[in-house]
Short mmCIF file of C-alpha atoms and ligand atoms in Angstrom, two decimals:
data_model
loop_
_atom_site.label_atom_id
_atom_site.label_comp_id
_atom_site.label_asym_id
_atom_site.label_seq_id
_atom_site.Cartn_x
_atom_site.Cartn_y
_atom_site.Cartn_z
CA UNK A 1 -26.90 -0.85 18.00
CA UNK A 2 -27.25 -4.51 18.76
CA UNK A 3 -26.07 -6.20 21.82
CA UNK A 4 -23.64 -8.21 19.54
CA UNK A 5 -22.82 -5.01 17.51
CA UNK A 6 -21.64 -3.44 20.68
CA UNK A 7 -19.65 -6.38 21.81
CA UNK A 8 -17.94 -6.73 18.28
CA UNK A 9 -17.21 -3.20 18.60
CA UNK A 10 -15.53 -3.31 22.19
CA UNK A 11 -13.71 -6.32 20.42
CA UNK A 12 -12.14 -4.40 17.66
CA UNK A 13 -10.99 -1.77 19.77
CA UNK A 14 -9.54 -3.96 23.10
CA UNK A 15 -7.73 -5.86 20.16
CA UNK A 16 -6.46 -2.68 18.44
CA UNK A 17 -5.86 -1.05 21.83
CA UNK A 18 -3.40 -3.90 22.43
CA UNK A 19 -1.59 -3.85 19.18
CA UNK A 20 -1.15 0.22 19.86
CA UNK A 21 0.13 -0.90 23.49
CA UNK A 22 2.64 -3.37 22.34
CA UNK A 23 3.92 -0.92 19.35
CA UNK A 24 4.70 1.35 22.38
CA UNK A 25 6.93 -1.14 23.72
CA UNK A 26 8.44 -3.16 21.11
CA UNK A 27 10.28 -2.12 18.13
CA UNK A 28 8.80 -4.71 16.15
CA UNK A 29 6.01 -2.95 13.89
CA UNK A 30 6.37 -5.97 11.51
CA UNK A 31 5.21 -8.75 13.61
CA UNK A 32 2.76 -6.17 16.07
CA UNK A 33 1.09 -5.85 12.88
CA UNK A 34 1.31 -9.42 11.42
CA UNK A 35 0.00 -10.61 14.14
CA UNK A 36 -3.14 -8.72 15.26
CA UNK A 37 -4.97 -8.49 12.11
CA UNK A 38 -5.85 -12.13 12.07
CA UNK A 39 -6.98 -12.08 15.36
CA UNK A 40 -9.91 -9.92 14.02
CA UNK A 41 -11.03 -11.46 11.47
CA UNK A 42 -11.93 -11.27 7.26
CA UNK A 43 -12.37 -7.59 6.96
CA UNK A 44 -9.40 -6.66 9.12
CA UNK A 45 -7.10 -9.24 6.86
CA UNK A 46 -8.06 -8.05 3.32
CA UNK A 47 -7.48 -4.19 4.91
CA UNK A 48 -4.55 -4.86 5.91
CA UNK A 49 -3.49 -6.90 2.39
CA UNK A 50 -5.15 -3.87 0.72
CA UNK A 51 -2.94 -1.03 3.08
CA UNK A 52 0.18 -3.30 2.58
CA UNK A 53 0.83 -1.56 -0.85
CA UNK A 54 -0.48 2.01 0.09
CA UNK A 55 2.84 3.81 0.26
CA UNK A 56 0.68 6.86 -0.61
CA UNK A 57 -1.01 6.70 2.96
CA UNK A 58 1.27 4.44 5.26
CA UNK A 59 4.74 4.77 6.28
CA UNK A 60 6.93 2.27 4.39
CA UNK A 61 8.03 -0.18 7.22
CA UNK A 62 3.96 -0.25 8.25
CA UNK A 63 3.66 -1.82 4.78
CA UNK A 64 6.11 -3.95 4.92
CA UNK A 65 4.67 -5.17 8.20
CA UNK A 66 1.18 -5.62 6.39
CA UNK A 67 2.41 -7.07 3.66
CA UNK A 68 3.27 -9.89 6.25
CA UNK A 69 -0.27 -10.48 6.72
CA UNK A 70 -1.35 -14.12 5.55
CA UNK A 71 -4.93 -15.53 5.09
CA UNK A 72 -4.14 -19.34 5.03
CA UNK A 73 -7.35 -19.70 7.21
CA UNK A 74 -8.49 -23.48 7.25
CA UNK A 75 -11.04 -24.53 4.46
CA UNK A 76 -14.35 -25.45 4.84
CA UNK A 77 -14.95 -29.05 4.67
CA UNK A 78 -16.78 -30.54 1.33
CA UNK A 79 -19.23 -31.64 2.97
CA UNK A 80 -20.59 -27.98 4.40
CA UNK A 81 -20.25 -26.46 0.85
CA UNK A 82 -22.15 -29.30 -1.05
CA UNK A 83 -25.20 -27.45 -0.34
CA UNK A 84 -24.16 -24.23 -1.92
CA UNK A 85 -23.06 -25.66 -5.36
CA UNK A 86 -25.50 -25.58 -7.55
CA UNK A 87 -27.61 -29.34 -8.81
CA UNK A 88 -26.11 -29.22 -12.59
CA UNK A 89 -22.49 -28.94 -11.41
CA UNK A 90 -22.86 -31.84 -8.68
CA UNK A 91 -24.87 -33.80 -11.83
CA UNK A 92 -21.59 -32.75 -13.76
CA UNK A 93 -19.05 -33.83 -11.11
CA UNK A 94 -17.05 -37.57 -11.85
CA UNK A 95 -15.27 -38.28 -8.90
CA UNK A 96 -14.35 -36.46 -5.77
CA UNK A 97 -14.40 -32.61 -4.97
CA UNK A 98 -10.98 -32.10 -3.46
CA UNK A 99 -10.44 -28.59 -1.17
CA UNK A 100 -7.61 -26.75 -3.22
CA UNK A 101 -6.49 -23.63 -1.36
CA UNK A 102 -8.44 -21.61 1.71
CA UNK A 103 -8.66 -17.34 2.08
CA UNK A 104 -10.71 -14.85 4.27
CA UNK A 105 -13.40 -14.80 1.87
CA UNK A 106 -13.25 -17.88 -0.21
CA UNK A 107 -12.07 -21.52 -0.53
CA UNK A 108 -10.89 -23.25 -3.57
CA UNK A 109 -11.73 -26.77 -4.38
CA UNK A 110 -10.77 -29.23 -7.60
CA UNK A 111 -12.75 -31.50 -9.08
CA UNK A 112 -12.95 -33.52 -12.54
CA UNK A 113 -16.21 -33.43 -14.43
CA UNK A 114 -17.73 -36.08 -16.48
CA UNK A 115 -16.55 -34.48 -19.34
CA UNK A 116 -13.35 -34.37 -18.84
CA UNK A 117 -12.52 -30.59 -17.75
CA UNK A 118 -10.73 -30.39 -14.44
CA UNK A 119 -11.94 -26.79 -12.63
CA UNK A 120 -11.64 -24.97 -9.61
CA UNK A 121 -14.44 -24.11 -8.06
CA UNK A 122 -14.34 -20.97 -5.98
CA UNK A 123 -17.28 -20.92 -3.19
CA UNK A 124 -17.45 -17.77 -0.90
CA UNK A 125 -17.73 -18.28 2.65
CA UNK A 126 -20.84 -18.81 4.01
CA UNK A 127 -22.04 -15.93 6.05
CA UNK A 128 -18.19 -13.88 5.23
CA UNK A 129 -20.52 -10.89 3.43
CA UNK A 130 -22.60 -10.61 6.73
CA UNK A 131 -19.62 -10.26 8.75
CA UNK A 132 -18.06 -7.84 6.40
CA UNK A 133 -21.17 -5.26 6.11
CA UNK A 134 -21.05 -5.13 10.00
CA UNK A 135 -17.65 -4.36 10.50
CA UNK A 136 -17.51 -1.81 7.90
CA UNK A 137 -20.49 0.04 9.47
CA UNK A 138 -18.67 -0.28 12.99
CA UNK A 139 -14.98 0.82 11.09
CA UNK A 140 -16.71 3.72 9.83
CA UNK A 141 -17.63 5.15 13.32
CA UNK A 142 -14.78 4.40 14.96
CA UNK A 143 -13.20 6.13 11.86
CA UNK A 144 -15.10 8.88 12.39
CA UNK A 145 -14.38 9.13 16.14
CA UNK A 146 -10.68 8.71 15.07
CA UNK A 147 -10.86 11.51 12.42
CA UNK A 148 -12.62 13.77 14.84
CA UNK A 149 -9.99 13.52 17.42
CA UNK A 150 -7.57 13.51 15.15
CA UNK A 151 -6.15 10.45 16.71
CA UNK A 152 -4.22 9.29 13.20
CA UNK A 153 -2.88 12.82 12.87
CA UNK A 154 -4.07 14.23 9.60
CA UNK A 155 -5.31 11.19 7.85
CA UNK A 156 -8.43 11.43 6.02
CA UNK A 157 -9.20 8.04 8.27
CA UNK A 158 -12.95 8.18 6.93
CA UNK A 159 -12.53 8.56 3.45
CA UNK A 160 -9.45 5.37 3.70
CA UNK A 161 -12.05 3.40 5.37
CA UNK A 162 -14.94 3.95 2.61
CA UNK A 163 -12.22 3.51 -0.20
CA UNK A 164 -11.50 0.40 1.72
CA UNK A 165 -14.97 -0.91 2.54
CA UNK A 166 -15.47 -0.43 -1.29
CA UNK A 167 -12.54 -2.39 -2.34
CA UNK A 168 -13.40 -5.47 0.21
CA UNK A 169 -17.11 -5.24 -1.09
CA UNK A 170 -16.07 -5.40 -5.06
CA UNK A 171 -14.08 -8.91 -4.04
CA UNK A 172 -16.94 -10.29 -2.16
CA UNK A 173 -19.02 -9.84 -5.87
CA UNK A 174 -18.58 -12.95 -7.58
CA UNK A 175 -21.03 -11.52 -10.52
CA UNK A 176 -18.00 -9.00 -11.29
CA UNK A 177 -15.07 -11.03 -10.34
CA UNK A 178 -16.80 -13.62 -13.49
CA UNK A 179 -17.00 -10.61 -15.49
CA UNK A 180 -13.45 -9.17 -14.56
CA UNK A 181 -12.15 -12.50 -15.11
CA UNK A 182 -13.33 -12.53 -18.46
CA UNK A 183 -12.20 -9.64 -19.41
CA UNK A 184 -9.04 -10.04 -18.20
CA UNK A 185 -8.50 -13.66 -20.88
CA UNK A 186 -9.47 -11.27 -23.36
CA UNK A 187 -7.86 -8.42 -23.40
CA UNK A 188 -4.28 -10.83 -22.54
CA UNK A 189 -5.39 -13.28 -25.18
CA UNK A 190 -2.59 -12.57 -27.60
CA UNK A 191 -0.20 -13.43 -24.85
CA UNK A 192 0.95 -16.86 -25.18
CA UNK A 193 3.29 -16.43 -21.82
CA UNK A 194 0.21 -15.40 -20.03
CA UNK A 195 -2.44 -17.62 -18.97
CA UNK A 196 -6.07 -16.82 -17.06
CA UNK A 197 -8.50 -18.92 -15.93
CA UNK A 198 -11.80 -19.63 -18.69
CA UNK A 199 -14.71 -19.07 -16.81
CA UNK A 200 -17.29 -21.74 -17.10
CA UNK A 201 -20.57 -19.85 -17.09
CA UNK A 202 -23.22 -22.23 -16.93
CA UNK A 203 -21.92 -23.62 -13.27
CA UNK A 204 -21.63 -20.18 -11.59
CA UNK A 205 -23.52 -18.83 -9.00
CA UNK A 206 -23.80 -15.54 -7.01
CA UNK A 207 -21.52 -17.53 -4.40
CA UNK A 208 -19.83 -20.12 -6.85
CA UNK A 209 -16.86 -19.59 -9.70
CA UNK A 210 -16.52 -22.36 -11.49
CA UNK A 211 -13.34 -21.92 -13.91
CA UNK A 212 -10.66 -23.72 -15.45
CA UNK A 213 -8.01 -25.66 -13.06
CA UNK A 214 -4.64 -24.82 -14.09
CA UNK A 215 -1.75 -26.93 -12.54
CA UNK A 216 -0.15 -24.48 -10.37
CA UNK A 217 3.12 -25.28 -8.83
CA UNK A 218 2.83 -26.09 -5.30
CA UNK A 219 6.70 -24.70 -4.32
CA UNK A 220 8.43 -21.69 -5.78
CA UNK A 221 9.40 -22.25 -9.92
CA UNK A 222 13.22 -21.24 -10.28
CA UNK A 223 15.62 -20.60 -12.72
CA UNK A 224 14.78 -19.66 -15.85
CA UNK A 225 11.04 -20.69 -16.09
CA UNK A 226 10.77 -17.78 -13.69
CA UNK A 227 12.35 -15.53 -15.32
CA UNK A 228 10.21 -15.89 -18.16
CA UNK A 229 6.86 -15.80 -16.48
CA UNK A 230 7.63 -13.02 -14.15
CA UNK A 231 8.71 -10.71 -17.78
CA UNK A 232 5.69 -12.13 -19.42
CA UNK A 233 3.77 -10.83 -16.11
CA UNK A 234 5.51 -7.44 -16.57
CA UNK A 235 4.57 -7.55 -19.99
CA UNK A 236 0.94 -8.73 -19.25
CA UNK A 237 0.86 -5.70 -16.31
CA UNK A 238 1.52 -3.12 -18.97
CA UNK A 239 -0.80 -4.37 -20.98
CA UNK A 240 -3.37 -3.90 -19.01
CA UNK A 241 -2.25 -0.50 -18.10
CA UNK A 242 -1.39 1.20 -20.88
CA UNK A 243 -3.40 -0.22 -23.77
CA UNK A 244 -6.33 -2.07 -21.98
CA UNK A 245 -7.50 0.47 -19.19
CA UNK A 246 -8.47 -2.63 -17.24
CA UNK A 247 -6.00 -3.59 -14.27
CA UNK A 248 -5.34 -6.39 -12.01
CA UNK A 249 -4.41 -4.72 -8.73
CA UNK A 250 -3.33 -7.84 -6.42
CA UNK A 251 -0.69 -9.69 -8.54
CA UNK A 252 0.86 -10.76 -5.01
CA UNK A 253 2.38 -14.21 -5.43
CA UNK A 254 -0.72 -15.60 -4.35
CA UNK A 255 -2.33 -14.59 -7.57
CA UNK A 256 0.70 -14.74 -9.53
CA UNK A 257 2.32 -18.20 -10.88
CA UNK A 258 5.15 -19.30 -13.16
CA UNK A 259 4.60 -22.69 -14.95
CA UNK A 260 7.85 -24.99 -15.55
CA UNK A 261 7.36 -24.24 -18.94
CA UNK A 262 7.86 -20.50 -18.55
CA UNK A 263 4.27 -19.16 -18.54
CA UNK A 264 2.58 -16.98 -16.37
CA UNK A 265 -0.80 -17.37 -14.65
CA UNK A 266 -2.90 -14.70 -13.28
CA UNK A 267 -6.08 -15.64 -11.01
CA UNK A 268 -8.49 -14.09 -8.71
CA UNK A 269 -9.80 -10.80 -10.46
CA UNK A 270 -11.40 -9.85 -7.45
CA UNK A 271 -9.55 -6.58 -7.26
CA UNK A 272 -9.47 -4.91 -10.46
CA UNK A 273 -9.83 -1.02 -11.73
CA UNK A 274 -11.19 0.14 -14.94
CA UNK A 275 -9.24 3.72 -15.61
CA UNK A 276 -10.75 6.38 -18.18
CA UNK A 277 -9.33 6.99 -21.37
CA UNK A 278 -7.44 10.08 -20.29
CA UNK A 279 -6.05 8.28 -17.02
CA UNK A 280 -4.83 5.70 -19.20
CA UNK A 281 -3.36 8.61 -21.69
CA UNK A 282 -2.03 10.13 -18.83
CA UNK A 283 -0.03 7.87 -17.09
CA UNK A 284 1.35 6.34 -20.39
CA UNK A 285 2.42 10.22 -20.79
CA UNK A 286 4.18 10.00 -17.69
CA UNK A 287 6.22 7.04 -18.34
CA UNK A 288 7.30 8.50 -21.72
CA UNK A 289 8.68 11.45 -20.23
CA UNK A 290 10.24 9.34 -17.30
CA UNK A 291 11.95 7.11 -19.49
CA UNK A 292 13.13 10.70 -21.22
CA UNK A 293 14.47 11.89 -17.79
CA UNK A 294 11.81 15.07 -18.40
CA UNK A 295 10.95 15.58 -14.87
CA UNK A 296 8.86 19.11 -15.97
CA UNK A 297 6.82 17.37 -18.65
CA UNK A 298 6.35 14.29 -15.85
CA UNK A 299 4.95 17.38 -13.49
CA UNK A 300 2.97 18.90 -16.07
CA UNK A 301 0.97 15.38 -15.92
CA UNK A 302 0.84 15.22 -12.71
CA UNK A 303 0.03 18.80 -11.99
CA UNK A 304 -2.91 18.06 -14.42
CA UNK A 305 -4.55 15.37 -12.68
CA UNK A 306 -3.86 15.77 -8.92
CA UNK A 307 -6.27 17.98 -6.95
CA UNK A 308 -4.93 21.20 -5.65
CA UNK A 309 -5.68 22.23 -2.20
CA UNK A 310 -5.84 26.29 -1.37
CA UNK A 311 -2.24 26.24 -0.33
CA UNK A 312 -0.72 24.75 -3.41
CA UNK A 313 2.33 25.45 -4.74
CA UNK A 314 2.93 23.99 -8.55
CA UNK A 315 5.86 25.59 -9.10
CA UNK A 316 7.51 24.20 -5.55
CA UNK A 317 6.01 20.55 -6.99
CA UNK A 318 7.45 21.03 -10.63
CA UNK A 319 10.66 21.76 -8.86
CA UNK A 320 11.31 18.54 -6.84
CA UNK A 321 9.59 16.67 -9.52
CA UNK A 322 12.57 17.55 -12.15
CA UNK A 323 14.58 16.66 -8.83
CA UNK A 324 13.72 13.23 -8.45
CA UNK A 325 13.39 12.28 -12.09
CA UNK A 326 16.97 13.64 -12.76
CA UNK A 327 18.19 11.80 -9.65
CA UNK A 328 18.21 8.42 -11.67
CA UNK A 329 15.11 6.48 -12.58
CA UNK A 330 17.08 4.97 -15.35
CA UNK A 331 18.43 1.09 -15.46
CA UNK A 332 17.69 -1.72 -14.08
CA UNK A 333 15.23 -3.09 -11.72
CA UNK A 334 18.28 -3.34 -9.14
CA UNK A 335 18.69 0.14 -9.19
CA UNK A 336 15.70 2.19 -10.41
CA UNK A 337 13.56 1.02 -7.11
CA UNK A 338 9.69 1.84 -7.49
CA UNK A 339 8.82 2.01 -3.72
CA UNK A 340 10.71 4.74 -2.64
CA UNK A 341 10.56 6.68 -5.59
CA UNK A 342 6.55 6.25 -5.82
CA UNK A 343 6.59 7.25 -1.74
CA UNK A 344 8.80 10.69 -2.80
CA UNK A 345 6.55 11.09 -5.68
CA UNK A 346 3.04 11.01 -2.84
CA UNK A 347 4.91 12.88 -0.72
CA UNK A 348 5.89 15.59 -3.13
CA UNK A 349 2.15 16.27 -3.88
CA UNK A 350 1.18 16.07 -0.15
CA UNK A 351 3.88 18.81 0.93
CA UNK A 352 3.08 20.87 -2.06
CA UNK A 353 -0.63 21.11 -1.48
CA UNK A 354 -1.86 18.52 -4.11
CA UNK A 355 -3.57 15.00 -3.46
CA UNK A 356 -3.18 12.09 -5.90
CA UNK A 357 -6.18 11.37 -8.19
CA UNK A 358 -6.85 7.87 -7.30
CA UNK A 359 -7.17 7.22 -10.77
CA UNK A 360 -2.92 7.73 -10.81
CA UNK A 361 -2.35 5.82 -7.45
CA UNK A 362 -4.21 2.51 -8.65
CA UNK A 363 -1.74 2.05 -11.67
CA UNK A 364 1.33 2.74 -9.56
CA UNK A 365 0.41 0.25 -6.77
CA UNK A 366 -0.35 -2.50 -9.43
CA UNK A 367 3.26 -2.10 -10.18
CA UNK A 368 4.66 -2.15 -6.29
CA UNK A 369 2.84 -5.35 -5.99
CA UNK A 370 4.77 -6.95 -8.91
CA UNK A 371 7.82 -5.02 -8.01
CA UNK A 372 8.41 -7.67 -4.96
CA UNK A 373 8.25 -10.85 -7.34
CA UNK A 374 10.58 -9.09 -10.09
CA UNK A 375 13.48 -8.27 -7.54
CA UNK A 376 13.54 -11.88 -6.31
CA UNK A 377 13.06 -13.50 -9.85
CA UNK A 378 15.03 -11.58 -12.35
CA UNK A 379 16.67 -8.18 -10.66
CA UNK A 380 18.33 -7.38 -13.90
CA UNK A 381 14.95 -6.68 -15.87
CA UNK A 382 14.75 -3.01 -17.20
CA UNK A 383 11.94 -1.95 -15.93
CA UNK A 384 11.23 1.08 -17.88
CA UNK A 385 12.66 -0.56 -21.08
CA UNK A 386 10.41 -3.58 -21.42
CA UNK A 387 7.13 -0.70 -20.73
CA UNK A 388 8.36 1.90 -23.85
CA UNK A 389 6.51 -0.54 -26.92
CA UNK A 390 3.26 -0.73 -24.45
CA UNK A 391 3.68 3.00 -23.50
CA UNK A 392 4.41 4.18 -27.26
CA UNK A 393 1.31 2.22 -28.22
CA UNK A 394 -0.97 3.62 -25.68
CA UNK A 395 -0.18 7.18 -26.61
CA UNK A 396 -1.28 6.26 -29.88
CA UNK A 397 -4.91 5.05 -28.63
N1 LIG B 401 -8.21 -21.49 -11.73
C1 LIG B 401 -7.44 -21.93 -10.73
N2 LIG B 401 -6.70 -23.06 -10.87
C2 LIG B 401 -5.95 -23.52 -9.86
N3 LIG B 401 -5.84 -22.93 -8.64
C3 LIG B 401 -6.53 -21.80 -8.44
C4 LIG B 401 -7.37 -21.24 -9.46
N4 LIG B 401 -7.94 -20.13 -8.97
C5 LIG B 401 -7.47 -19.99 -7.72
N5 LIG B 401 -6.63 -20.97 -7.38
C6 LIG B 401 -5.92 -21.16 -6.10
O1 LIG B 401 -6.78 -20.78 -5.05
C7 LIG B 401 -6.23 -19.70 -4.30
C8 LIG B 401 -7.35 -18.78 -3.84
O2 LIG B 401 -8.06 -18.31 -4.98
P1 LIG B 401 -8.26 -16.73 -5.18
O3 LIG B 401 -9.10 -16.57 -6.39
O4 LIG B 401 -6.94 -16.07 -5.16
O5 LIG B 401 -9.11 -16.38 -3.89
P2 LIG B 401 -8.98 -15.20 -2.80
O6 LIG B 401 -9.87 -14.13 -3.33
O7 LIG B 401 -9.47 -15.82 -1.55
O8 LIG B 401 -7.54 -14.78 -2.74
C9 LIG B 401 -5.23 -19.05 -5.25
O9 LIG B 401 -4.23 -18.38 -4.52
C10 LIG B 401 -4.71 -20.23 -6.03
O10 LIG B 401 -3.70 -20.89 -5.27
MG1 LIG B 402 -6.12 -14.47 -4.14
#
């Protein structure tokens, strides 16, 4: 290990040593939290926007505390990311390149090009993938030392971290976040409500996006423009998870946008998941027999996917499963509440000796992170109502 290595390291744990110290002594996990990932920089603040869904691993209030966790870093200055756009799009480039927006791992400029097309171009930060692949490496011993002494309690701390490390390296990939991207205008193409990003090709760059600029709103959209873009969003998130396979994980309202006009736009595909044919099947299964109230047929999915552990006990699961699903996940957003019923549904398979198959926890946290936006926007959606012509179409695929 280098002497910087070493230092970094002694960093990372004084800082987190601190943040343990003070949730000793205050009561305030929310702010504890909020506050100390910043301090440590990019990796830390896409882990913790990454952990702020994961109901399946965190306690609820420790998500809500991540989900606190902003990255409005300040950009990088024009000048310093000339040199990493590439000759044909300066050549291209009437006018001035104007910085749009600023995260942990990229900044977002505008600029009008001689012909006409205004686009955002979306340059990673310099040296951000150097800093990432050494704190993952140092995460993943301290993970290991953590796991080891089982200083997280039972938490399978080392395979978190690699699912994390994996899911911070896919958004530093600006090859697959073009091809995501892509995809993503595709498949939603026959969505008028529903607007992504074209990707111009010819300007990008291993480090570089260069896509369409659409005119987000700089405050929050109200009334009923909102309403309609966050149901078109809805609409759009089934979509991708019942007949596409292919799912934007990180509609936060950072990536999420309702024109005036009632549409929806969805940007950065840096976080997407491609499920198999059968997880697809599956979970469109599931919601079926939800909407049914069939709480044994919704185990019998479940039961199906989920990895059993020595100890299991289906029968134990199948009953608390007909449990829960009898207990009301009918009506309204306002009163069928995904959080809590996706934590009882984790910790069901947990205390019954099954873990999740990722494959089912990806789809489900796509939804939490929507879930926020469609409480504030338009409470009196039906959740499970608006999914049935998307579900009953994917069971037919
Ligand atoms: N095509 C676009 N048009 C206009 N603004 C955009 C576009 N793409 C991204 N932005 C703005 O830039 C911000 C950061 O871009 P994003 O792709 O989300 O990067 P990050 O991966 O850092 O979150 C977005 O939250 C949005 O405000
Ligand atoms: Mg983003």
């Amino acid at each position: 290990m280098t002497a910087g290595a070493v230092l970094r390291a002694l960093r990372i744990i004084a800082v987190l040593a601190g943040a343990v110290l003070r949730l000793a002594l205050t009561r305030s996990r929310a702010d504890t939290i909020a506050s100390t990932m910043p301090r440590l920089g990019p990796t830390f603040l896409k882990a913790a926007q990454l952990l702020s869904t994961r109901v399946d691993l965190l306690p609820a209030a420790v998500c809500r505390g991540l989900a606190h966790v902003h990255d409005d870093l300040p950009p990088i200055p024009v000048a310093a990311v000339l040199p990493r756009l590439p000759r044909a799009l300066l050549d291209s480039v009437d006018g001035d390149i104007v910085p749009a927006a600023a995260g942990s791992i990229a900044c977002v400029y505008r600029a009008k090009l001689v012909d006409g097309r205004v686009v955002a171009i979306k340059v990673r930060r310099p040296g951000v993938a150097v800093v990432i692949a050494r704190d993952l490496v140092l995460v993943t011993a301290l993970a290991r030392l953590a796991e080891r002494f089982r200083l997280l309690g039972g938490m399978p701390v080392v395979a978190v971290v690699a699912e994390l490390g994996a899911a911070i390296r896919q958004q530093l990939d600006f090859v697959a976040e073009v091809v995501a991207l892509r995809a993503l205008r595709t498949n939603l193409g026959a969505m008028p409500d529903v607007c992504v990003p074209e990707v111009f090709g010819e300007h990008c760059t291993a480090d570089v996006i260069v896509m369409e600029h659409l005119p987000l709103p700089r405050g929050r959209t109200g009334g009923d423009a909102a309403r309609q873009a966050t149901v078109a969003a809805l609409r759009a998130v089934y979509q991708m998870l019942f007949l596409d396979g292919f799912v934007h994980c990180d509609l936060h309202p950072g990536n999420l946008y309702a024109l005036p006009d009632g549409r929806a736009v969805i940007v950065d595909a840096g976080f997407c998941r491609r499920l198999t044919d059968s997880a697809r099947h599956a979970f469109a299964t599931f919601f079926y027999r939800m909407s049914r109230g069939d709480g044994a047929a919704c185990a019998d999915v479940v039961l199906a996917t989920a990895r059993a552990s020595a100890s299991a006990d289906p029968e134990g699961f199948r009953a608390r499963m007909i449990r829960l699903i009898d207990g009301g996940t009918r009506g309204a957003v306002g009163e069928f509440e995904l959080v809590p019923f996706a934590v009882e549904l984790f910790a069901m398979q947990r205390e019954h000796g099954f873990s999740a198959d990722p494959e089912f926890v990806f789809p489900v946290l796509s939804l939490i992170v929507l879930e926020g936006t469609l409480r504030q926007t338009c409470p009196e959606v039906d959740f499970q109502l608006e999914a049935l012509p998307f579900v009953l179409r994917g069971l037919m695929t």
